[in-house]
PDB file of C-alpha atoms in Angstrom:
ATOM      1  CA  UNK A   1      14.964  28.595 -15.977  1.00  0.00           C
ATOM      2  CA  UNK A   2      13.619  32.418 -14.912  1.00  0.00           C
ATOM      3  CA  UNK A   3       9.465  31.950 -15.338  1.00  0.00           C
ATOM      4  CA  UNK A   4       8.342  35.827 -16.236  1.00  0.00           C
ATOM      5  CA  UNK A   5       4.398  36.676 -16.625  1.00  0.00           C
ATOM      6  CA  UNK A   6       3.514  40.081 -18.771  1.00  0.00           C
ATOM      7  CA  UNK A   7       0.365  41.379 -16.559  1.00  0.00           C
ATOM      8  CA  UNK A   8      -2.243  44.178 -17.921  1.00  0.00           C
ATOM      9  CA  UNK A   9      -1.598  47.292 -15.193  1.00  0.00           C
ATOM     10  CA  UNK A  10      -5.218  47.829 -15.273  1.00  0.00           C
ATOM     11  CA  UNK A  11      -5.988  44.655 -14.164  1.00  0.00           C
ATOM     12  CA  UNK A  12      -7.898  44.687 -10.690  1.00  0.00           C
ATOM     13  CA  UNK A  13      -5.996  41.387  -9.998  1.00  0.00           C
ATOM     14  CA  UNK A  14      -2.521  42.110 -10.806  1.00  0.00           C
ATOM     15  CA  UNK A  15      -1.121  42.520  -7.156  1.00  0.00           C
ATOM     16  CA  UNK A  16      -2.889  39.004  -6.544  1.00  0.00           C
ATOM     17  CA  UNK A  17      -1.678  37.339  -9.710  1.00  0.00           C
ATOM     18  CA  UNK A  18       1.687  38.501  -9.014  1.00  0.00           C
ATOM     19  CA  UNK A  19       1.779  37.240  -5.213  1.00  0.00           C
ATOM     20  CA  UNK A  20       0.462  34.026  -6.244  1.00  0.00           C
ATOM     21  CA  UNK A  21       2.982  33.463  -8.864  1.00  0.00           C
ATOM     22  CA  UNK A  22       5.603  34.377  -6.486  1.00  0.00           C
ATOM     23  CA  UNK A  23       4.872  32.134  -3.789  1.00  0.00           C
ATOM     24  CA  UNK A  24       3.750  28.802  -6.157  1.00  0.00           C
ATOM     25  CA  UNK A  25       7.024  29.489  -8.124  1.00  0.00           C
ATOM     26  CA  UNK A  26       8.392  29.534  -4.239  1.00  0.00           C
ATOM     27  CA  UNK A  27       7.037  26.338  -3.921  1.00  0.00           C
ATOM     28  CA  UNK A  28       7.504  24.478  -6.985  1.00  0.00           C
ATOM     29  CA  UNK A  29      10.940  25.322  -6.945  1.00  0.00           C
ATOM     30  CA  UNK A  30      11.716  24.310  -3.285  1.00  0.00           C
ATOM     31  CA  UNK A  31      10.449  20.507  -3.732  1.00  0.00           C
ATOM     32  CA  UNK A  32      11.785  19.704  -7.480  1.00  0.00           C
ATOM     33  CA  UNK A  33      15.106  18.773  -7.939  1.00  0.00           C
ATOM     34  CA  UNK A  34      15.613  18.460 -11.667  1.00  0.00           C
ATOM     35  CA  UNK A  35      15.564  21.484 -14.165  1.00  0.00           C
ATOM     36  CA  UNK A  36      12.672  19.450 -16.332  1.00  0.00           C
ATOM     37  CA  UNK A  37      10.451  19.094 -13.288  1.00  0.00           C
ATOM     38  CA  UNK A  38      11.276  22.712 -12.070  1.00  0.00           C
ATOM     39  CA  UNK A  39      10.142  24.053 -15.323  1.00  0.00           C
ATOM     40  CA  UNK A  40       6.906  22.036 -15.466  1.00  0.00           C
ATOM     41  CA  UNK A  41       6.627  22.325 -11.847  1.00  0.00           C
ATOM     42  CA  UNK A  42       6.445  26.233 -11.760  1.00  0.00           C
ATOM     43  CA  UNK A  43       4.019  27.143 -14.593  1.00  0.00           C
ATOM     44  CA  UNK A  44       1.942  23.459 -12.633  1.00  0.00           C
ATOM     45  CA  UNK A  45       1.240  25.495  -9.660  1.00  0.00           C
ATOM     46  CA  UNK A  46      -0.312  28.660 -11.238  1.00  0.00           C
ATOM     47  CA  UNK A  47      -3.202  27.489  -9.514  1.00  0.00           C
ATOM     48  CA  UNK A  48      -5.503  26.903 -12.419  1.00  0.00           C
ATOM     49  CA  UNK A  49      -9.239  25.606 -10.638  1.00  0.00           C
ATOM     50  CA  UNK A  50     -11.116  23.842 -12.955  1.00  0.00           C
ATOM     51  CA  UNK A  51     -14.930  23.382 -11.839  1.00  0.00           C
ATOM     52  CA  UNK A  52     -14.461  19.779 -11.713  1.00  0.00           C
ATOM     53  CA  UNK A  53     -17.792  19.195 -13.901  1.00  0.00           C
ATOM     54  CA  UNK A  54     -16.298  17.360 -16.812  1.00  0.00           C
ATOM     55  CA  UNK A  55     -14.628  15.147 -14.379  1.00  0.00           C
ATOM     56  CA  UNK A  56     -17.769  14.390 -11.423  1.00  0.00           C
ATOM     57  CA  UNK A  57     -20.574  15.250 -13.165  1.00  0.00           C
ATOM     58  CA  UNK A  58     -21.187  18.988 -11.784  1.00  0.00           C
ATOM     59  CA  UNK A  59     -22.949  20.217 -15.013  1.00  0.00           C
ATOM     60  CA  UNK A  60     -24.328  23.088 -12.844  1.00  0.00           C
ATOM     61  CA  UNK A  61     -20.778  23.101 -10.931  1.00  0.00           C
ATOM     62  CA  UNK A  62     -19.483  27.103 -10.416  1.00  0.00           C
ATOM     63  CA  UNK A  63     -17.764  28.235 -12.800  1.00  0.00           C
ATOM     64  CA  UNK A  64     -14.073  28.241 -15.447  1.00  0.00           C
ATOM     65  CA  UNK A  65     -11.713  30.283 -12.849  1.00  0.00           C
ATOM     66  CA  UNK A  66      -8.286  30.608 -13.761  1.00  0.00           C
ATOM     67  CA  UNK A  67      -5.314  31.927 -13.010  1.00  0.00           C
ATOM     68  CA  UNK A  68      -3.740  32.158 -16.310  1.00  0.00           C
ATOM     69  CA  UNK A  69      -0.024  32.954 -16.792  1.00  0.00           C
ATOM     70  CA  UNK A  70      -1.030  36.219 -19.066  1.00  0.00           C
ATOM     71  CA  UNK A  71      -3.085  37.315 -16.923  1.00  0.00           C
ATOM     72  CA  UNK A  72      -5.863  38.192 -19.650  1.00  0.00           C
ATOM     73  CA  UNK A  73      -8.239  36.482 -17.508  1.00  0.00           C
ATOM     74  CA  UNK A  74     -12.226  36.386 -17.167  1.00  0.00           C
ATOM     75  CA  UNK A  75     -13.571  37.762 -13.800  1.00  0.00           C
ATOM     76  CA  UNK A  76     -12.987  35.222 -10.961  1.00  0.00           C
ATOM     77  CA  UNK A  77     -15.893  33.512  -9.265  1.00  0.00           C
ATOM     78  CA  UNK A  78     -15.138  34.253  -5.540  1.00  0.00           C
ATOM     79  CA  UNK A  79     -16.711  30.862  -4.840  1.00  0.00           C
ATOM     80  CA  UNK A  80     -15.447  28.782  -7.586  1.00  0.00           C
ATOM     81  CA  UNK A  81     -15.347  25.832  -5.696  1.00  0.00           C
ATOM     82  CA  UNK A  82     -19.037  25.929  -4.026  1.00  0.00           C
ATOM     83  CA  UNK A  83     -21.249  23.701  -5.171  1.00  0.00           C
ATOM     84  CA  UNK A  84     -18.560  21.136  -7.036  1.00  0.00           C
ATOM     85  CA  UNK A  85     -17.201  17.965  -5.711  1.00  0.00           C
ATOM     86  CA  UNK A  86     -14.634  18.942  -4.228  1.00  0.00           C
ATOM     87  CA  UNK A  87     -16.676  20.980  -2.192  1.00  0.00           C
ATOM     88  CA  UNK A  88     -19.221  18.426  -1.214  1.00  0.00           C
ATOM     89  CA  UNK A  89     -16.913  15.579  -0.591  1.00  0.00           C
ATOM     90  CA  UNK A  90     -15.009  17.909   1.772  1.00  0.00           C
ATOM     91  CA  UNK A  91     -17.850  19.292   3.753  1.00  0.00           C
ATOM     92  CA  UNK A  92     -19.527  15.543   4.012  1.00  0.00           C
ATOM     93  CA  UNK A  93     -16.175  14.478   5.423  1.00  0.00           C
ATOM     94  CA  UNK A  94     -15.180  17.467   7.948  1.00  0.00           C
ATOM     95  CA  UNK A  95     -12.635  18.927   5.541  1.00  0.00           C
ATOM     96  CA  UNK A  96     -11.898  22.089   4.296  1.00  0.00           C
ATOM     97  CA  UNK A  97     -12.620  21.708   0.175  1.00  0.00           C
ATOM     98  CA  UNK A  98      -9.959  24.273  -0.588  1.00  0.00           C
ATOM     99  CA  UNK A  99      -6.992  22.188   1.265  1.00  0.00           C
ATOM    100  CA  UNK A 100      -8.338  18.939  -0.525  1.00  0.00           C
ATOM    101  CA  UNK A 101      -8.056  20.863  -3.833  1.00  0.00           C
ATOM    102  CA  UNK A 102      -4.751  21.722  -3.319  1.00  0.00           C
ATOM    103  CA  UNK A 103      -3.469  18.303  -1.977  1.00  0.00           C
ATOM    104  CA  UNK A 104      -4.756  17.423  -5.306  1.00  0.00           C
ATOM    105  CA  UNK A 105      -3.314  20.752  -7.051  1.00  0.00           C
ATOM    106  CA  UNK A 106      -0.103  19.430  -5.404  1.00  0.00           C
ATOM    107  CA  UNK A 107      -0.359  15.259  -6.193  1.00  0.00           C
ATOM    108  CA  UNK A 108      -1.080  15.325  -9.796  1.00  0.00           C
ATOM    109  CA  UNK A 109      -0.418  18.796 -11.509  1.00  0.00           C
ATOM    110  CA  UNK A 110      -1.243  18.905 -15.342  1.00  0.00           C
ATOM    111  CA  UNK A 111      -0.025  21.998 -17.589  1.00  0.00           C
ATOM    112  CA  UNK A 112      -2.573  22.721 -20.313  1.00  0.00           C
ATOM    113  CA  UNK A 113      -1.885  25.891 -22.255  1.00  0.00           C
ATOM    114  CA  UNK A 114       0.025  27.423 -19.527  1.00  0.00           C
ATOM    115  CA  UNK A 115      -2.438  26.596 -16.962  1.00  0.00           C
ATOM    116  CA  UNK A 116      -2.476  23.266 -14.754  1.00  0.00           C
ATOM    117  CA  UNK A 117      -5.604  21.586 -13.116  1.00  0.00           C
ATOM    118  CA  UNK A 118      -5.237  18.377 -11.269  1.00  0.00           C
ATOM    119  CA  UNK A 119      -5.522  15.640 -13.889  1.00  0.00           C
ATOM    120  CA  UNK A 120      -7.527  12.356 -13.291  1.00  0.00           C
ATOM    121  CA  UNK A 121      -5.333  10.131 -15.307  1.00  0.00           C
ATOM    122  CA  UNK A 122      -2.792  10.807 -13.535  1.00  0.00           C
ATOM    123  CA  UNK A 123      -0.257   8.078 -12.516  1.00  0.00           C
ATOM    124  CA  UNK A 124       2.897   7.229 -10.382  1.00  0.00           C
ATOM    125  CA  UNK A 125       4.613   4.186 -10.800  1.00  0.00           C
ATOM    126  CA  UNK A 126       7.182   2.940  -8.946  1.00  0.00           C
ATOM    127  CA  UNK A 127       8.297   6.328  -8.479  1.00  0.00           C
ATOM    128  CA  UNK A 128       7.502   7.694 -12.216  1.00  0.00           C
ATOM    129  CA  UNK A 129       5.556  10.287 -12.802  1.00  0.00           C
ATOM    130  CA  UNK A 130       3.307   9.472 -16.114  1.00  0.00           C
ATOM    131  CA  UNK A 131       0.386  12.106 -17.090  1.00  0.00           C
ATOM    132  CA  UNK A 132      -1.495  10.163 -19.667  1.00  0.00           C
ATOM    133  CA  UNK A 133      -4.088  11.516 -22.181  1.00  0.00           C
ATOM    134  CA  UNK A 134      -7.211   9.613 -21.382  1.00  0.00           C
ATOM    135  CA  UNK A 135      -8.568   7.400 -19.131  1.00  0.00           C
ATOM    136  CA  UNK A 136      -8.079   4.399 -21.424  1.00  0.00           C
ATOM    137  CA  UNK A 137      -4.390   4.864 -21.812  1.00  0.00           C
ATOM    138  CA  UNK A 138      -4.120   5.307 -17.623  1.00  0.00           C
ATOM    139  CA  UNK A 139      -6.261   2.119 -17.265  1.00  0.00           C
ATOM    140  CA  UNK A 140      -3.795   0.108 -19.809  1.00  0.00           C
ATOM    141  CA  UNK A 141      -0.775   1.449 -17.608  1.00  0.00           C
ATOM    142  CA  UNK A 142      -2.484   0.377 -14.406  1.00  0.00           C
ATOM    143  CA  UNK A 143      -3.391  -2.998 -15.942  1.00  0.00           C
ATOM    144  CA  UNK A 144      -0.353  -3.405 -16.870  1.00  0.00           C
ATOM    145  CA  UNK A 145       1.551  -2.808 -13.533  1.00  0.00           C
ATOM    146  CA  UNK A 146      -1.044  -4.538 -11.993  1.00  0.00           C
ATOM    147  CA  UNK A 147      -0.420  -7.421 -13.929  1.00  0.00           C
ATOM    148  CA  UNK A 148       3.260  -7.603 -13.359  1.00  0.00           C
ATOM    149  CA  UNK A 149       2.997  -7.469  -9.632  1.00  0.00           C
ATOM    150  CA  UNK A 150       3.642  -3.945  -9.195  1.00  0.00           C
ATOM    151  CA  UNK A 151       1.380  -1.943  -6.374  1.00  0.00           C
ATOM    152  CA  UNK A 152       3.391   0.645  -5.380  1.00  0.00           C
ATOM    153  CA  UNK A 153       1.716   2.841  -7.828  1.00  0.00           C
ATOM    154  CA  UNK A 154      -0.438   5.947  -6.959  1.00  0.00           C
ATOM    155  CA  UNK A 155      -3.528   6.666  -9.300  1.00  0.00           C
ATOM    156  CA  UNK A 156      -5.616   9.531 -10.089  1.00  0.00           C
ATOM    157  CA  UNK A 157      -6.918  13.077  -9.038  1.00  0.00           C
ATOM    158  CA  UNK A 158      -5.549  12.518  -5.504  1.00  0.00           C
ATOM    159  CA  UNK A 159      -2.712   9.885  -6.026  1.00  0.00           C
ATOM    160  CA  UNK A 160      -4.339   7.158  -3.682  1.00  0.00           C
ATOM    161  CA  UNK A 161      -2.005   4.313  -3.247  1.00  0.00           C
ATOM    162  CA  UNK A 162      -3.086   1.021  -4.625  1.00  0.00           C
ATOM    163  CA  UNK A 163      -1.070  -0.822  -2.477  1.00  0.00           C
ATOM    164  CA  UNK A 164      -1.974   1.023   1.097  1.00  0.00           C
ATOM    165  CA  UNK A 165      -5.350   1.742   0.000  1.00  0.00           C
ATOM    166  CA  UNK A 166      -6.650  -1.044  -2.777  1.00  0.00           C
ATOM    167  CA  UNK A 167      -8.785  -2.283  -0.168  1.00  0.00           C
ATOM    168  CA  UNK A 168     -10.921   0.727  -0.042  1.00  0.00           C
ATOM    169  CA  UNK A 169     -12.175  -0.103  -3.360  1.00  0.00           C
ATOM    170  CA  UNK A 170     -13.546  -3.065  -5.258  1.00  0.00           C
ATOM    171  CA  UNK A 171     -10.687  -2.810  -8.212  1.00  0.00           C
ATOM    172  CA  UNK A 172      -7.850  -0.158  -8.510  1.00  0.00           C
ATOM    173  CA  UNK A 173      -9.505   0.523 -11.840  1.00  0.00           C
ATOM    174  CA  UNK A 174     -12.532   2.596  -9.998  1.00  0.00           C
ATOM    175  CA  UNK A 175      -9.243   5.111  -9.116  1.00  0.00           C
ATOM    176  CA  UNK A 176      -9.531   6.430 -12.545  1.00  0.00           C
ATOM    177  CA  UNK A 177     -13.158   7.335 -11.621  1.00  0.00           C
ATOM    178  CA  UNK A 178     -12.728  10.669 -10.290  1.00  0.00           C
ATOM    179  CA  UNK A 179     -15.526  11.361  -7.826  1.00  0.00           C
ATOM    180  CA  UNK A 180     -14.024   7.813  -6.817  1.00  0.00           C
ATOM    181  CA  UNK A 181     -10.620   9.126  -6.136  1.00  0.00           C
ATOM    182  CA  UNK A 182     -11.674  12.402  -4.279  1.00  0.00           C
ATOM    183  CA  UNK A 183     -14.030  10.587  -2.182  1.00  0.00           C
ATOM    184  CA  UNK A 184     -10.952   7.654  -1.576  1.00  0.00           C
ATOM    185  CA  UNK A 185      -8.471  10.637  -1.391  1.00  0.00           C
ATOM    186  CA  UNK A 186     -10.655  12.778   1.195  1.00  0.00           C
ATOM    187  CA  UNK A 187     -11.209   9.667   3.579  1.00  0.00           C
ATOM    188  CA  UNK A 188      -7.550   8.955   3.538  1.00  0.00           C
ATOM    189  CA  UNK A 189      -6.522  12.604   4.343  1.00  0.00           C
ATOM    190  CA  UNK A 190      -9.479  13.051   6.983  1.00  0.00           C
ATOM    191  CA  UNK A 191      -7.593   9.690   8.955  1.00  0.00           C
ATOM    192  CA  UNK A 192      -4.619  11.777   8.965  1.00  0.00           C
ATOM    193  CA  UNK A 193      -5.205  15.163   9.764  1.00  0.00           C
ATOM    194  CA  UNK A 194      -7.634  13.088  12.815  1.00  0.00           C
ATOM    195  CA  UNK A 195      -4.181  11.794  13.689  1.00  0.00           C
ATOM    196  CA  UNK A 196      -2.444  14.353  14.639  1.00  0.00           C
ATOM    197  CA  UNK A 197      -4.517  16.532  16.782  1.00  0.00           C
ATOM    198  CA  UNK A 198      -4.055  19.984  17.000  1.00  0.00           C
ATOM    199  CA  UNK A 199      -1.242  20.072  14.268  1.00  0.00           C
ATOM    200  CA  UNK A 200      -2.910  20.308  10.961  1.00  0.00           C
ATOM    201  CA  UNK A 201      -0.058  20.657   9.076  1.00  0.00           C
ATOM    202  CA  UNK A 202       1.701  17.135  10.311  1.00  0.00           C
ATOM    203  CA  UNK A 203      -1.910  15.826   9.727  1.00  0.00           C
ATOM    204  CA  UNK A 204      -2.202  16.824   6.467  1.00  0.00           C
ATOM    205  CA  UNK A 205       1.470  16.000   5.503  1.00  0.00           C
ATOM    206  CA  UNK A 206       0.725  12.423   6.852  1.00  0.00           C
ATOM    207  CA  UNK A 207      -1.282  12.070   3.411  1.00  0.00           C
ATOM    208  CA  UNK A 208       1.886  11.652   1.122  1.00  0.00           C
ATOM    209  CA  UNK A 209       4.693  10.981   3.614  1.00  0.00           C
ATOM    210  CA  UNK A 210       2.857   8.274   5.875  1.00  0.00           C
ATOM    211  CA  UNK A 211       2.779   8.346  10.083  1.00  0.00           C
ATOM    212  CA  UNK A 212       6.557   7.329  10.253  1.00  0.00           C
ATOM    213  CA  UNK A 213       8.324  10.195   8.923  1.00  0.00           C
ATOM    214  CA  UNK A 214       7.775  13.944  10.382  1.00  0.00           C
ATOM    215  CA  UNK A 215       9.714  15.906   8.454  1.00  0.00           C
ATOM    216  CA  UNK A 216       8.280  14.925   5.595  1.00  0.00           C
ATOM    217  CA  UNK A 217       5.227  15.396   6.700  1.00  0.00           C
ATOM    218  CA  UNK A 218       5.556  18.797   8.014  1.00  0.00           C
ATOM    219  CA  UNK A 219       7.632  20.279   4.955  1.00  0.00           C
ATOM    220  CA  UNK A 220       4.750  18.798   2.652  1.00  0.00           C
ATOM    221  CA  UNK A 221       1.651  19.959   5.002  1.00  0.00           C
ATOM    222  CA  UNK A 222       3.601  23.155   4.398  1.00  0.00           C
ATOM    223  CA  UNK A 223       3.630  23.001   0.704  1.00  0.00           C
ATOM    224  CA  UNK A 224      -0.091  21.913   0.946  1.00  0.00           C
ATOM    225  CA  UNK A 225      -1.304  24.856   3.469  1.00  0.00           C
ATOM    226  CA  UNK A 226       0.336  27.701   1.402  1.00  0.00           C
ATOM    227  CA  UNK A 227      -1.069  26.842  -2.176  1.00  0.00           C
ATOM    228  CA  UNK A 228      -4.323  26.139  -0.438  1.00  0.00           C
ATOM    229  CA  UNK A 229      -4.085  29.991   1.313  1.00  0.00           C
ATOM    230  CA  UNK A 230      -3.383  31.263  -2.182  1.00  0.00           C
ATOM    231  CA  UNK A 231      -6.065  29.535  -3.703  1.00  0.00           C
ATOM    232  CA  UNK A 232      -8.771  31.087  -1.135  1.00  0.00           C
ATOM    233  CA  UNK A 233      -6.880  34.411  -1.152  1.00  0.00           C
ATOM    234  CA  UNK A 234      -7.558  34.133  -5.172  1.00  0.00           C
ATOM    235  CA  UNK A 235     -11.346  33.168  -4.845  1.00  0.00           C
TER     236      UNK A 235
END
């Protein structure tokens, strides 16, 4: 499917918006494989940054920046993500906030009126991709899974594994608490970036493909590194 974006000419932004559309639908459409996924996939990764305070708390959280697919868009905050927690979590951990935004940009992409945010709800089971509506519909999937036997399901903002990293928390239910998840999620990425010294983008690819399989690793530290220079090119 061709993705096409009408722009204002005025716009001070334009040249950005269209770069960044470029190079997401770059992405997105080098790492899905099925025309459904590549259609979500490439409007998901218009880099939409939501403040994060409906999710953590962050009533005084920086402000609504978007990057939305018109382009009619407000002014953008050129520190959106200051004072949120995604910024605090990062900083507290050694990280830099605008790489563990887009790991979660990347993990759980949700398209909302043609702009996507990482959702919170988000789950992966077994290899299944499910973006439920609320918390309580997320926690009856997990619960359910759970019940069955099944850990090899990711959960929430930053997809942390229940079965590689249940331990880290007292149930897999606080996963759907998202300060939870990016403070689970940021601990779990620190350990690998720390592992592979020198070589960020192994280290960050580590985070989704494990400590067993480079090429993985590099091609999604890649993926990870170039949405996250867009983002900080964009504000």
């Amino acid at each position: 499917m061709t993705c096409t974006r009408r722009l204002n000419s005025t716009d001070p932004h334009v040249g950005r918006f269209q770069t960044a559309f470029r190079a997401a639908l770059e992405i997105a459409l080098g790492n899905f494989k099925t025309a459904d996924t590549k259609r979500v996939a490439a409007v998901a990764v218009i880099l939409y940054l939501s403040s994060s305070a409906a999710w953590c708390g962050d009533t005084s959280a920086a402000g609504n920046a978007t990057v939305p697919l018109d382009g009619k868009n407000q002014a953008i905050s050129p520190q959106a993500l200051r004072g949120t927690t995604w910024w605090r979590v990062a900083t507290e951990r050694g990280l830099d906030p605008y790489i563990l935004y887009a790991v979660a940009l990347v993990e759980s992409p949700q398209v909302n009126n043609r702009l996507a945010t990482p959702w919170p709800w988000a789950i992966n089971r077994q290899g299944r991709t499910i973006i439920p509506s609320s918390r309580i519909v997320a926690r009856g999937i997990l619960n359910d899974a759970l019940t069955k036997g099944i850990r090899a399901i990711d959960v929430g903002l930053m997809q942390v594994n229940v079965r590689w990293h249940g331990h880290r928390v007292r149930s897999p239910e606080e996963l759907l608490d998202p300060e939870t998840n990016i403070r689970v999620g940021a601990d779990v990425l620190a350990e690998a970036i720390r592992s592979a010294p020198g070589n960020l983008t192994l280290g960050i690819g580590r985070y989704h493909a494990g400590w067993h399989n480079d090429t993985d690793a590099y091609r999604y530290g890649q993926r990870v590194l170039a949405v996250a220079q867009r983002i900080r090119w964009l504000l």
